[in-house]
Short mmCIF file of C-alpha atoms in Angstrom, two decimals:
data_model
loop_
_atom_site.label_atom_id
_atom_site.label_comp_id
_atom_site.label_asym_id
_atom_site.label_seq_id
_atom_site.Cartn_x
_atom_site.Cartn_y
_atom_site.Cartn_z
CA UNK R 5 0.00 0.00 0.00
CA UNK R 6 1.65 3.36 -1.21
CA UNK R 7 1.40 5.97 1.70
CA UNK R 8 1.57 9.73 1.81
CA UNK R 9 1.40 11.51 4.44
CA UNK R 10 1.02 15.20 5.27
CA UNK R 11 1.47 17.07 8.68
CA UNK R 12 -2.17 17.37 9.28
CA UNK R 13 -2.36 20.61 10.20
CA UNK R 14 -4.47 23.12 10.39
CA UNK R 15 -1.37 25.16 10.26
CA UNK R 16 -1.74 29.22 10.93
CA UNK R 17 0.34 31.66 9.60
CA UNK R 18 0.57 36.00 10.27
CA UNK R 19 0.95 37.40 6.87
CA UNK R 20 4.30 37.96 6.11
CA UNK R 21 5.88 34.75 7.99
CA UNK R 22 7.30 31.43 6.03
CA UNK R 23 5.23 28.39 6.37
CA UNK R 24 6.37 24.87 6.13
CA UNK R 25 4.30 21.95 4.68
CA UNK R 26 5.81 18.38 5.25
CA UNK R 27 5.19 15.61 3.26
CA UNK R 28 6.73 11.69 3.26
CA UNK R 29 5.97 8.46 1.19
CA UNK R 30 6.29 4.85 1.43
CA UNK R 31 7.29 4.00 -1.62
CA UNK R 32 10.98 4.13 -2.31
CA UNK R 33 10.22 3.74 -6.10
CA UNK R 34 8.49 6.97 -6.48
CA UNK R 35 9.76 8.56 -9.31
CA UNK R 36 8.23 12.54 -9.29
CA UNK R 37 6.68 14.53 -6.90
CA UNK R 38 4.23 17.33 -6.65
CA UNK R 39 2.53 19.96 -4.60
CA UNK R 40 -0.49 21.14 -5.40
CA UNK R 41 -2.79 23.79 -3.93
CA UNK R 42 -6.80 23.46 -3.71
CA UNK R 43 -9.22 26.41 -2.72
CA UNK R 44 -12.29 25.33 -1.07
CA UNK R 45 -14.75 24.26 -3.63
CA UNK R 46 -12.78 24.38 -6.47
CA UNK R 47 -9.94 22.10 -8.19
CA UNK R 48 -6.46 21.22 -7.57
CA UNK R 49 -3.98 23.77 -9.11
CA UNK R 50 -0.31 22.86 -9.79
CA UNK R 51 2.48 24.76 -7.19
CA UNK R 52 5.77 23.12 -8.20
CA UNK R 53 6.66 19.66 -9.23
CA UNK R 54 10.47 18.32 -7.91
CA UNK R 55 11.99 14.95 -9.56
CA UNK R 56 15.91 15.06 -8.12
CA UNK R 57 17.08 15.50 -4.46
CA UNK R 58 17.83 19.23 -3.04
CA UNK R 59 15.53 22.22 -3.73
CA UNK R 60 13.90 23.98 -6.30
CA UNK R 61 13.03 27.40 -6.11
CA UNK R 62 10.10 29.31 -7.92
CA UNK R 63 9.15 32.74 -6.70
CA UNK R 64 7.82 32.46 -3.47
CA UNK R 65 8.00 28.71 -3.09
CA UNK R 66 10.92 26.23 -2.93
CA UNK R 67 10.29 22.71 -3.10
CA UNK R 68 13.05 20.22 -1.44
CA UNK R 69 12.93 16.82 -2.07
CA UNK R 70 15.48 14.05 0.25
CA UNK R 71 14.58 10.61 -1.72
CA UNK R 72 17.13 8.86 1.02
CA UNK R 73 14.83 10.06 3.75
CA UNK R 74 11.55 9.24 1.64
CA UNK R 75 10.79 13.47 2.67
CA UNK R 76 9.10 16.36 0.77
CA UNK R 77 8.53 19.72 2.05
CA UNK R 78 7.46 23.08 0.62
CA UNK R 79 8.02 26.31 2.02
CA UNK R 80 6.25 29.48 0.94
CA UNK R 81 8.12 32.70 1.73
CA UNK R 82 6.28 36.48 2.92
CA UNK R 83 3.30 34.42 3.16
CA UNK R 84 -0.23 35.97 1.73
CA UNK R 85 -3.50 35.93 2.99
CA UNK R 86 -4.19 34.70 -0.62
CA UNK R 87 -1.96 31.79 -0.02
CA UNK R 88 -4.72 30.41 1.93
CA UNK R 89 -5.78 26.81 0.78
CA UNK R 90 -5.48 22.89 1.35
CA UNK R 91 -2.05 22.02 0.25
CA UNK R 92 -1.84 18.85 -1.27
CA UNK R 93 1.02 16.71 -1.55
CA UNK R 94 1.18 14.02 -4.31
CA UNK R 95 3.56 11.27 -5.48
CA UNK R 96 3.92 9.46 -9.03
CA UNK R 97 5.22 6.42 -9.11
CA UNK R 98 4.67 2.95 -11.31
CA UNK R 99 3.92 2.76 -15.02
CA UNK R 100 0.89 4.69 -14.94
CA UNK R 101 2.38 7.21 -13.18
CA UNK R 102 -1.12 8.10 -11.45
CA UNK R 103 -0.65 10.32 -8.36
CA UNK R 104 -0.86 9.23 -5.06
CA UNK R 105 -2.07 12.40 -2.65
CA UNK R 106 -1.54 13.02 0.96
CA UNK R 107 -5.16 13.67 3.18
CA UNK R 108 -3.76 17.55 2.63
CA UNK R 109 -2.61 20.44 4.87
CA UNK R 110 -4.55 23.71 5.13
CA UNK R 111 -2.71 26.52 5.73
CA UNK R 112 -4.72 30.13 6.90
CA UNK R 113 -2.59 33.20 6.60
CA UNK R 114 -3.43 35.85 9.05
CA UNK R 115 -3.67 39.42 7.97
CA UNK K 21 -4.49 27.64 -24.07
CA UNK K 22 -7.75 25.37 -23.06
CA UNK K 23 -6.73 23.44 -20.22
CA UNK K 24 -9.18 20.17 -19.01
CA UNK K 25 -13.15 20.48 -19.01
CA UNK K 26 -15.51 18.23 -17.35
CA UNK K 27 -19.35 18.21 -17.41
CA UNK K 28 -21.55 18.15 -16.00
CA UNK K 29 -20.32 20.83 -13.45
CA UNK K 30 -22.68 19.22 -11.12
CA UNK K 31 -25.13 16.33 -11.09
CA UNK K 32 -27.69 15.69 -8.86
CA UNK K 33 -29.62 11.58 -9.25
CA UNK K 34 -31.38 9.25 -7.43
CA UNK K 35 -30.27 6.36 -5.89
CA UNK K 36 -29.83 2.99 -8.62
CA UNK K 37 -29.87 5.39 -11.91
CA UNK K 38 -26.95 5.54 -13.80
CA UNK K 39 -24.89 8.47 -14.68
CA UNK K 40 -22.20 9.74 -17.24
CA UNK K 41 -19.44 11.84 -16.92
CA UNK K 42 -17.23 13.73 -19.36
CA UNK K 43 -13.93 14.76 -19.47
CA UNK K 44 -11.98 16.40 -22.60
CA UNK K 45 -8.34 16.54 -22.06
CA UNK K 46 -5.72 18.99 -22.82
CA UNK K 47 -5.53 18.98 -26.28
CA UNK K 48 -2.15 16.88 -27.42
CA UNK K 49 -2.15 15.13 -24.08
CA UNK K 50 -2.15 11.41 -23.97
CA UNK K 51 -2.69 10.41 -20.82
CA UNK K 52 -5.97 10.92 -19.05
CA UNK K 53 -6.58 10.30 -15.41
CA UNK K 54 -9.76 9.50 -13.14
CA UNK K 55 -9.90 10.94 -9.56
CA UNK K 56 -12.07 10.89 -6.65
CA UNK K 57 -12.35 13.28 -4.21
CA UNK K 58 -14.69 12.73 -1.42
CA UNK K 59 -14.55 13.70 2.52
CA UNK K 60 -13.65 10.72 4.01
CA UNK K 61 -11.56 9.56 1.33
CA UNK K 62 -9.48 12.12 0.13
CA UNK K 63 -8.48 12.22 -3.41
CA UNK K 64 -7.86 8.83 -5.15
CA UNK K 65 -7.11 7.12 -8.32
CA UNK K 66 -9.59 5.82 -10.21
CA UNK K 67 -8.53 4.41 -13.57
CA UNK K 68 -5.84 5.54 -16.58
CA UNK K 69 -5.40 5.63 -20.27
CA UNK K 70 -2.38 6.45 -21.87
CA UNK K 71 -3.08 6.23 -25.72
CA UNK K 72 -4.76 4.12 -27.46
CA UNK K 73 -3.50 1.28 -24.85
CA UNK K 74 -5.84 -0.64 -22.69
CA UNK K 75 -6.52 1.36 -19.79
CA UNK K 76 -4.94 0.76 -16.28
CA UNK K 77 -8.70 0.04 -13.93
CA UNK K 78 -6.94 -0.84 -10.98
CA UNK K 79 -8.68 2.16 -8.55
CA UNK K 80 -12.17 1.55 -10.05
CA UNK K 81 -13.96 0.89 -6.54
CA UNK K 82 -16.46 -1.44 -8.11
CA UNK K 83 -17.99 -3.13 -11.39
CA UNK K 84 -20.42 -0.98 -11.44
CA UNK K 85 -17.53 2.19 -12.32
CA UNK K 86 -16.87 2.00 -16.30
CA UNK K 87 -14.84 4.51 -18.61
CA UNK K 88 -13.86 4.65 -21.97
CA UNK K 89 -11.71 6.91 -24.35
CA UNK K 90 -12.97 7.36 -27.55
CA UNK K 91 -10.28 8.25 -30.27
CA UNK K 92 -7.51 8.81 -27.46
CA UNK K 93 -8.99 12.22 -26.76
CA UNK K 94 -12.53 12.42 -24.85
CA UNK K 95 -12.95 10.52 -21.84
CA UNK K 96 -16.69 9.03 -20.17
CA UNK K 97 -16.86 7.64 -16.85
CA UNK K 98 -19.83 5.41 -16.50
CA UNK K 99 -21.39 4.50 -12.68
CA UNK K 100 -24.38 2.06 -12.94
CA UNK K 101 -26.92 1.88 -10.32
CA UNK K 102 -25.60 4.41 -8.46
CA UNK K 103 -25.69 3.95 -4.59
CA UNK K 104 -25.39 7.30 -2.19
CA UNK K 105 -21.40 6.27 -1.17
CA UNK K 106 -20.53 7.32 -4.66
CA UNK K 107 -21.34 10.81 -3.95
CA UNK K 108 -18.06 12.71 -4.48
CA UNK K 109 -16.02 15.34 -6.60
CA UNK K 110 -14.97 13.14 -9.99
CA UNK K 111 -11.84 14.92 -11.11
CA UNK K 112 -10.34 14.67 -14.61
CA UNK K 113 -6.59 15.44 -15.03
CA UNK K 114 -4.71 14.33 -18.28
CA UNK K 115 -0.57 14.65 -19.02
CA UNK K 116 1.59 14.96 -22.11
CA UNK K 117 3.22 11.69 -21.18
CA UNK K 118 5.32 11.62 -24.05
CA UNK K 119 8.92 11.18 -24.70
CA UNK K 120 11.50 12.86 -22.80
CA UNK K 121 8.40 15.20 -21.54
CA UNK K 122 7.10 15.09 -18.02
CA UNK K 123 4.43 13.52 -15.97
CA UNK K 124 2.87 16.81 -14.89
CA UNK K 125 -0.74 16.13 -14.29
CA UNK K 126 -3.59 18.88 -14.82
CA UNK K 127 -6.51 18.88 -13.18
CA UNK K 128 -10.19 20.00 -14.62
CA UNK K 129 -12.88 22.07 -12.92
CA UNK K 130 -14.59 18.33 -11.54
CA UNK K 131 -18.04 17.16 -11.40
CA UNK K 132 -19.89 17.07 -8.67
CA UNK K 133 -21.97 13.72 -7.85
CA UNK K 134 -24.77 13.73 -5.26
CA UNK K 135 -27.08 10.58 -5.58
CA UNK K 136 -30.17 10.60 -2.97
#
C-alpha cells in the first residue's frame, strides 16, 4: 500500500511569515513529486513539481525533495492571505504514473 | 491555451440510476486520469489511459464504475446503479506523457456527484 502523508495541520500563519508543509511516502520507487494547492470548492492547481534530491526554487516557493529520507517539504516565503488553501502533496510512481495524494494540509494566513 | 473540461459541473440523481461523466483533455495530451475526491476519502485514483493502450482500472472501486476513451482524446466515466457512497467530486486530469516530456498532471474544474 503506497502511503503519503502530510502534517495534518491546520497550520496558521501572520501574513508575512514562512510556512512549512511536510510531506513523506512509502514507496521508495516513487519517481516525481508534486505539490499542489486546492481552494475550497474548487480544483487542484499545480504549485511546483520536484523529480531530483535538493531544492527547487520558484518565486515564493521552494520545493526540497530528500529521496534517502523518503521526505518532501514546501516552504512558501512572505506568506499571503491569498496563499490560503489545502495544500496537497502528491507522489507518481509505477507505469501509470497516477498520483498518489496526501489527506492535505490547510494553511490560513493571518492578515 | 484550453486546459481540461468536465461536465456536467454538477449532477444531482437518485439512488440505482446511472450516470455519465465527461472529461476532454488537454488537447495533445495522452494520458488521461480519473480521480475521486470525497470527505472521508481524500483524493484517489480511479482508472488511466495512456493512448490508445488498454486502460490501467486498478482504482475503479467497483464493477459498477466503467470509462472509456474514444479516439484517445474524450474521456466518459460510466457508474451504474448508483448507490449514495458514490457521492463525491470526480476529477479529470490528463498529461503529455510523451517522450522525454514530463508527468505533470492537470486537473479540470470536476463534477460534482450527489445521488439521494
Amino acid at each position: 500500500q503506497k502511503e503519503v502523508e502530510q502534517n495534518s495541520g491546520p497550520l496558521s500563519v501572520p501574513e508575512g511569515a514562512i510556512a512549512s508543509l511536510n510531506c513523506t511516502y512509502s514507496d521508495r520507487g516513487s519517481q516525481s513529486f508534486f505539490w499542489y494547492r486546492q481552494y475550497s470548492g474548487k480544483s487542484p492547481e499545480l504549485i511546483m513539481s520536484i523529480y531530483s534530491n535538493g531544492d527547487k526554487e520558484d518565486g515564493r516557493f521552494t520545493a526540497q525533495l530528500n529521496k534517502a529520507s523518503q521526505y518532501v517539504s514546501l516552504l512558501i516565503r512572505d506568506s499571503q492571505p491569498s496563499d490560503s488553501a489545502t495544500y496537497l502533496c502528491a507522489v507518481s510512481s509505477g507505469s501509470a504514473r497516477q498520483l498518489t495524494f496526501g489527506s492535505g494540509t490547510q494553511l490560513t494566513v493571518l492578515p | 491555451g484550453a486546459g481540461v473540461s468536465q461536465s456536467p459541473s454538477n449532477k444531482v440523481t437518485e439512488k440505482g440510476k446511472d450516470v455519465e461523466l465527461r472529461c476532454d483533455p488537454i488537447s495533445g495530451h495522452t494520458a488521461l486520469y480519473w480521480y475521486r475526491q470525497s470527505l472521508g476519502q481524500g483524493l484517489e485514483f480511479l482508472i488511466y489511459f495512456q493512448g490508445n493502450s488498454a486502460p490501467d482500472k486498478s482504482g475503479l472501486p467497483s464493477d459498477r464504475f466503467s470509462a472509456e476513451r474514444t479516439g484517445g482524446s474524450v474521456s466518459t466515466l460510466t457508474i451504474q446503479r448508483t448507490q449514495q457512497e458514490d457521492s463525491a467530486v470526480y476529477l479529470c486530469a490528463s498529461s503529455l506523457n510523451g517522450p522525454g516530456s514530463t508527468d505533470t498532471q492537470y486537473f479540470g474544474p470536476g463534477t460534482r456527484l450527489t445521488v439521494l
